[in-house]
Tab-separated table of C-alpha atoms and ligand atoms in Angstrom:
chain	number	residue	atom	x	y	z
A	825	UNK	CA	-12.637	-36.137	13.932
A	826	UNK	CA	-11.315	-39.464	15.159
A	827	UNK	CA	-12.075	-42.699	15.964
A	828	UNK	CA	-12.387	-44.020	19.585
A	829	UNK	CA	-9.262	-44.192	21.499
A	830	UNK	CA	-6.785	-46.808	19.978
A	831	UNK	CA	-5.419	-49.191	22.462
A	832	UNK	CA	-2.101	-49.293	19.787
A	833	UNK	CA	1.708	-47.309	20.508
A	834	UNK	CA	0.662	-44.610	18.203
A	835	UNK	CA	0.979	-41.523	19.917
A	836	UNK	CA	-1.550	-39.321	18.936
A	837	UNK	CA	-1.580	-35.204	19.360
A	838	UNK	CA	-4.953	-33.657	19.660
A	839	UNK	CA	-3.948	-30.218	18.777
A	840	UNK	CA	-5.393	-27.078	18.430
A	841	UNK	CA	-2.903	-24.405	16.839
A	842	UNK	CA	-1.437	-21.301	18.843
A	843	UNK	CA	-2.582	-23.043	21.944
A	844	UNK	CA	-0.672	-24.636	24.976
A	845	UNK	CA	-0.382	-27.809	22.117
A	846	UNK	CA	2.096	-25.984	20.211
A	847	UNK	CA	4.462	-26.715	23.020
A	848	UNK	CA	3.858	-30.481	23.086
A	849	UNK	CA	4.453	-30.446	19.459
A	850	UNK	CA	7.595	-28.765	19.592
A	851	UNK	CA	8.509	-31.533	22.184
A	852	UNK	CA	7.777	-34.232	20.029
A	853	UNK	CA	9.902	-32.838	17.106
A	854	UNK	CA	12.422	-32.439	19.016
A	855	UNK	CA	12.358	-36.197	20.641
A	856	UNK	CA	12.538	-37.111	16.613
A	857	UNK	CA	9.891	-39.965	17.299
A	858	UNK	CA	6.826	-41.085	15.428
A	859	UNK	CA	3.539	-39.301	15.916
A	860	UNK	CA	0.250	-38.564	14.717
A	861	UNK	CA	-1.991	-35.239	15.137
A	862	UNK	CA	-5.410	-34.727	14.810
A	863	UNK	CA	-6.160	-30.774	14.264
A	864	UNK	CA	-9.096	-29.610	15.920
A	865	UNK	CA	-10.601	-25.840	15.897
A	866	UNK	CA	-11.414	-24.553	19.088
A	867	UNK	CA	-12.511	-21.431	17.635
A	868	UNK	CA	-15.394	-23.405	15.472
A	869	UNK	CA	-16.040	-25.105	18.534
A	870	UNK	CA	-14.770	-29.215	17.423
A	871	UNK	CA	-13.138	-29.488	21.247
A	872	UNK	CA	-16.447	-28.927	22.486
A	873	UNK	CA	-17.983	-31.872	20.340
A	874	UNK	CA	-18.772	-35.312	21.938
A	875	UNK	CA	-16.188	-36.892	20.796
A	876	UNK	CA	-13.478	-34.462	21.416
A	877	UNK	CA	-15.376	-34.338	25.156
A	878	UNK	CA	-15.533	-38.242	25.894
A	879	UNK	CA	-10.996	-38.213	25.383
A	880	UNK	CA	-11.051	-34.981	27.026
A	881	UNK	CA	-14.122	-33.750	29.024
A	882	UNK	CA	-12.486	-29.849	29.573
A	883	UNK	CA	-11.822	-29.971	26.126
A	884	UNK	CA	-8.671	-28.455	26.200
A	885	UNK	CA	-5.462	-29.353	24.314
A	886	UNK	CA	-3.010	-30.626	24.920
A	887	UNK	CA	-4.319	-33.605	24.839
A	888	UNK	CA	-2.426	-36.740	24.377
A	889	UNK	CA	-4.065	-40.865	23.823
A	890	UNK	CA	-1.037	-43.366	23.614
A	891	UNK	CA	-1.896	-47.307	24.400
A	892	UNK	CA	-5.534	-46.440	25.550
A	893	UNK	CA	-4.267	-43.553	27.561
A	894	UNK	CA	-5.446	-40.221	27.809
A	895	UNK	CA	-2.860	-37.778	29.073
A	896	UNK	CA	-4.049	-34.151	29.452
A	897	UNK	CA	-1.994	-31.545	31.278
A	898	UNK	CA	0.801	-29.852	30.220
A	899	UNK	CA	3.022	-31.010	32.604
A	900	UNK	CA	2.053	-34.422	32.541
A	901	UNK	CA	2.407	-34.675	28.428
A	902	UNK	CA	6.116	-32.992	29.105
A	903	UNK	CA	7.151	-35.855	31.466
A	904	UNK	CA	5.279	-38.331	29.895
A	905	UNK	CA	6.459	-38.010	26.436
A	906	UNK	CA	10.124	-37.281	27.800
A	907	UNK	CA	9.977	-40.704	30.190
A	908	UNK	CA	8.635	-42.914	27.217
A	909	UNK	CA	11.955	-41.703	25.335
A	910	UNK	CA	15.137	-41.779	28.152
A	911	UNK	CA	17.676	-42.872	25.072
A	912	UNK	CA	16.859	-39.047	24.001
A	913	UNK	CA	18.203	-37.580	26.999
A	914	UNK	CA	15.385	-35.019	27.284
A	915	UNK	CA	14.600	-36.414	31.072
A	916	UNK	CA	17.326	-36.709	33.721
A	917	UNK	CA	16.867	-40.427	34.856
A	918	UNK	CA	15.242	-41.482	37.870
A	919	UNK	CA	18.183	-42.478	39.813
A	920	UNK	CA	20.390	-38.356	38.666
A	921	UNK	CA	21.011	-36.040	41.375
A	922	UNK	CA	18.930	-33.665	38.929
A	923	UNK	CA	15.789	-35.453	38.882
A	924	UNK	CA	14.412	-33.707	41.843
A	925	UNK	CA	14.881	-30.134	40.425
A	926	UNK	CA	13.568	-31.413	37.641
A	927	UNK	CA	10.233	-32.548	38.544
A	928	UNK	CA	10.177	-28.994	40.940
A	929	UNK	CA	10.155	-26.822	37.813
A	930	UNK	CA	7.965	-29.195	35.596
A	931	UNK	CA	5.328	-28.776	38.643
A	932	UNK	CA	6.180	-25.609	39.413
A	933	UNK	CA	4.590	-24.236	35.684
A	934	UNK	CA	1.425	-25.829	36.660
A	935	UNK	CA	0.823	-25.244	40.033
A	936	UNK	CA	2.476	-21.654	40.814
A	937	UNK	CA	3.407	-20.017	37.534
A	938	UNK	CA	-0.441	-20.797	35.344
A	939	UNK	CA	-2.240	-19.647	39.067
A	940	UNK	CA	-0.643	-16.755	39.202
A	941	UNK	CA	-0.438	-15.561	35.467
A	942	UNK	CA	-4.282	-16.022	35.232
A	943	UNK	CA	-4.918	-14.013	38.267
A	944	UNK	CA	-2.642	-11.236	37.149
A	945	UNK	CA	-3.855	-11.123	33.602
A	946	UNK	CA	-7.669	-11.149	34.608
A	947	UNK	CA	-6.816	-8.753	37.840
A	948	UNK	CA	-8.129	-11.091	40.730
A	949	UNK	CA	-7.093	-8.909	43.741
A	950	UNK	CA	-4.719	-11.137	45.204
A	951	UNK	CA	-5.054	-13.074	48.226
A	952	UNK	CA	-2.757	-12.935	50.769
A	953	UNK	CA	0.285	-14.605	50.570
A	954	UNK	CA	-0.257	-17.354	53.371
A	955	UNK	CA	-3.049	-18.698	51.343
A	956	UNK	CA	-2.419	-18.315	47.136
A	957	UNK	CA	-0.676	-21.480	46.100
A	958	UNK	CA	1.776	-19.144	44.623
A	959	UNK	CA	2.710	-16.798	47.620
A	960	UNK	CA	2.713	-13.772	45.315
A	961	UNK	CA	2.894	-13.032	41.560
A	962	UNK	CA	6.711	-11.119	42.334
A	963	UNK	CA	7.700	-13.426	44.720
A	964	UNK	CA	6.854	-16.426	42.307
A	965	UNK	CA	8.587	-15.048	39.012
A	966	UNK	CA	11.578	-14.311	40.476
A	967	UNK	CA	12.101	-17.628	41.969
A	968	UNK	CA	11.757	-18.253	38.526
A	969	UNK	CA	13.911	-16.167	36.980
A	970	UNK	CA	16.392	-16.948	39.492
A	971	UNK	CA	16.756	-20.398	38.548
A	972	UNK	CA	17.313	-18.937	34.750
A	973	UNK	CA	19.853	-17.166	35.675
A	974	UNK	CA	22.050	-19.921	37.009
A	975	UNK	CA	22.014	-20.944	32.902
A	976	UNK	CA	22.690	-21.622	30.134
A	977	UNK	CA	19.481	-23.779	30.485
A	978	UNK	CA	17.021	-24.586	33.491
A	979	UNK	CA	19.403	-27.760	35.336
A	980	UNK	CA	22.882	-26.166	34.623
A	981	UNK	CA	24.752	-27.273	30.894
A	982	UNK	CA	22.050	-29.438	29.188
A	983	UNK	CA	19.143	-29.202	28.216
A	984	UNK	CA	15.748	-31.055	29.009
A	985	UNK	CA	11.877	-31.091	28.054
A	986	UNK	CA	11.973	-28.549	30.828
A	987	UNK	CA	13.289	-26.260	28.701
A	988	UNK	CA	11.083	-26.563	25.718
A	989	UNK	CA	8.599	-26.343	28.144
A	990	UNK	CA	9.709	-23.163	29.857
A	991	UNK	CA	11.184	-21.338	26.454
A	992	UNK	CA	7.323	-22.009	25.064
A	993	UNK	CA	5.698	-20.639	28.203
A	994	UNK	CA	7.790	-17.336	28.348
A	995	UNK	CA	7.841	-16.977	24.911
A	996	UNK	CA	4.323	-17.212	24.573
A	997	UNK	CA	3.586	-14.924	27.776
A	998	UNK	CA	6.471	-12.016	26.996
A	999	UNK	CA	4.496	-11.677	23.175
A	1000	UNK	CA	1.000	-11.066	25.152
A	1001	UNK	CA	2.706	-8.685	27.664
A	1002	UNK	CA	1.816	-11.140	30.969
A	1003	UNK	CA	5.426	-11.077	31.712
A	1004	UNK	CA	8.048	-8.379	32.297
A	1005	UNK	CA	11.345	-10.415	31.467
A	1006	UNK	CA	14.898	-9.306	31.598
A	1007	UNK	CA	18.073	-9.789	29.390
A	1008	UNK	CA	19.118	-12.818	30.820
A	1009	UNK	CA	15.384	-14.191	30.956
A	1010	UNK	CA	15.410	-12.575	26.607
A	1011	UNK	CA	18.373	-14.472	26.283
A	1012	UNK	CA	17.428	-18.043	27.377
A	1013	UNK	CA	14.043	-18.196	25.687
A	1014	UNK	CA	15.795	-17.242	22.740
A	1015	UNK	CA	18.382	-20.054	23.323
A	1016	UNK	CA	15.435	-22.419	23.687
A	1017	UNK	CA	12.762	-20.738	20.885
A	1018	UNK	CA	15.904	-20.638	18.329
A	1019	UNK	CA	16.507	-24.070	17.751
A	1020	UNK	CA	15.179	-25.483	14.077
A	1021	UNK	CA	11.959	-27.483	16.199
A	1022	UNK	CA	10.659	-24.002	17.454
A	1023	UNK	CA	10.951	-23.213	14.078
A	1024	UNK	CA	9.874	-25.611	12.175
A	1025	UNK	CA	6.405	-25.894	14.362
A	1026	UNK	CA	6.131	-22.711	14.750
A	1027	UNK	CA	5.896	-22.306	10.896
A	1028	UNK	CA	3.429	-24.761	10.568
A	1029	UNK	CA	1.378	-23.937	13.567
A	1030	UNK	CA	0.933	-20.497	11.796
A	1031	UNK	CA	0.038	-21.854	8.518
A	1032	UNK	CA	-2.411	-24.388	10.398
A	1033	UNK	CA	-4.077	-21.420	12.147
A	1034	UNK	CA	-4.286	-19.379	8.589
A	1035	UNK	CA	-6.017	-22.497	7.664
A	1036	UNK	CA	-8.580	-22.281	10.049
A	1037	UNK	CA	-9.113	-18.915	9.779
A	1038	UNK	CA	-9.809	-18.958	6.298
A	1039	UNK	CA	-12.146	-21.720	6.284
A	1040	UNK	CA	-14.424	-20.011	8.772
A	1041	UNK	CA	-14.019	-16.508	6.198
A	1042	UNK	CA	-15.184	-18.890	3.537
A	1043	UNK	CA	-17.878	-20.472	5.406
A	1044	UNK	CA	-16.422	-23.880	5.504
A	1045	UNK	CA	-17.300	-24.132	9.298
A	1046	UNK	CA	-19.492	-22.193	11.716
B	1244	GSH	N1	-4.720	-27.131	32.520
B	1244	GSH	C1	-4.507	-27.293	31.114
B	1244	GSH	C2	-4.876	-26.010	30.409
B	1244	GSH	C3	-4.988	-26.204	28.938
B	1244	GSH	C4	-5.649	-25.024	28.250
B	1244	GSH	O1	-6.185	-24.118	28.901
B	1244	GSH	N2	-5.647	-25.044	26.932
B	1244	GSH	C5	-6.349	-24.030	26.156
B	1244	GSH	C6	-5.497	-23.617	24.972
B	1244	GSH	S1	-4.068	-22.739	25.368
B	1244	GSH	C7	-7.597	-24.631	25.543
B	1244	GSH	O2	-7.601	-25.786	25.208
B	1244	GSH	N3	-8.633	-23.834	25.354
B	1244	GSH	C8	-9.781	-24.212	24.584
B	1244	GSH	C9	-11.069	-24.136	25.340
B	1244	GSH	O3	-11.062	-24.173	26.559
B	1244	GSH	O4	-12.079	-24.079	24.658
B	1244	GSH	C10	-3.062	-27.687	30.831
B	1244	GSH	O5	-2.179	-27.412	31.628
B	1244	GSH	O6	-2.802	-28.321	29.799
């Protein structure tokens, strides 16, 4: 797989396809900078190899190593890789009025909307309100949509990784049938999901996961 973590300003992707990753990957495509990935197969078991494990010890993508730094976490590779870059414009700076709102829905994916989806899809009865980091699953999405609906993207007239990061998410969750969206909700991811990086990754994430999945057919990996 790879070599120990380089202490260099490579950024490198640890990526497994049709996974939270594809997101990240999308991001980076669309901040047109250099990268590098390293393909792993989660369903042949590589992220739960030493090596994989001693970067990341959930072994979980994504998972990003830039200048000796690990950075796991969706959110955090979303504001990471969008701060390194400001002359893209994909982060409001520190100092804009929108920088708050910002960070609210970066966070908000992580700590109310991933809760509450899991719970949902594997049918935890819910706990009351006063005590689920999320209030409830309703209550939650339609803060959610909400904010959508103020369009055309997350902060008003331009977008930012926010966006990539919420057009992946719903995207993602409306094919598996987690969500219930809306025509305004259909509308936005397809605003975000249409541009040529969505494309373009999404192309070769699927011909990446063929990959994989033929290999294992063939016996190439256990
Ligand atoms: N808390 C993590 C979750 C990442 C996650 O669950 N990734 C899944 C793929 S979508 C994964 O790596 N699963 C492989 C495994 O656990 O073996 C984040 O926000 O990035």
């Amino acid at each position: 797989m790879s070599e120990i973590l380089s202490n260099n300003d490579t950024i490198t992707l640890y990526h497994a396809p049709q996974t939270r990753g594809t997101g990240i990957w999308t991001l980076l495509e669309e901040l047109g900078v250099s990268y590098e990935m390293k393909v792993l197969n989660f369903a042949a078991g590589e992220n739960q190899q030493a090596e994989f494990l001693a970067i990341n010890p959930l072994g979980k993508f994504p998972t990003l190593v830039h200048k000796g730094t690990v950075v796991t976490e969706q959110v955090a590779c979303y504001l990471y890789l969008a701060d390194l870059f400001p002359e893209k414009g994909l982060a409001p700076a520190f100092n804009d009025p929108k920088r708050g709102a910002y960070l609210r829905w970066m966070a908000f994916q992580g700590s109310s909307f991933e809760p509450a989806l899991i719970d949902q899809a594997f049918n935890r009865s819910p706990i009351e309100a006063l005590h689920s980091p999320y209030g409830s699953f309703d209550t939650m999405l339609k803060a959610l949509y909400d904010q959508i609906a103020k369009g055309p993207y997350l902060l008003g007239e331009q977008l930012y990784a926010v966006d990539i990061f919420w057009g992946a998410t719903l995207k993602w969750c409306s094919m598996l049938g987690l969500i219930t969206t809306n025509p305004v909700v259909d509308a936005y991811i397809e605003r975000i999901t249409s541009r040529p990086a969505f494309i373009n990754v999404e192309q070769q994430d699927q011909a990446l996961k063929l990959e994989q999945s033929s290999a294992a057919n063939n016996g190439d990996i256990n």
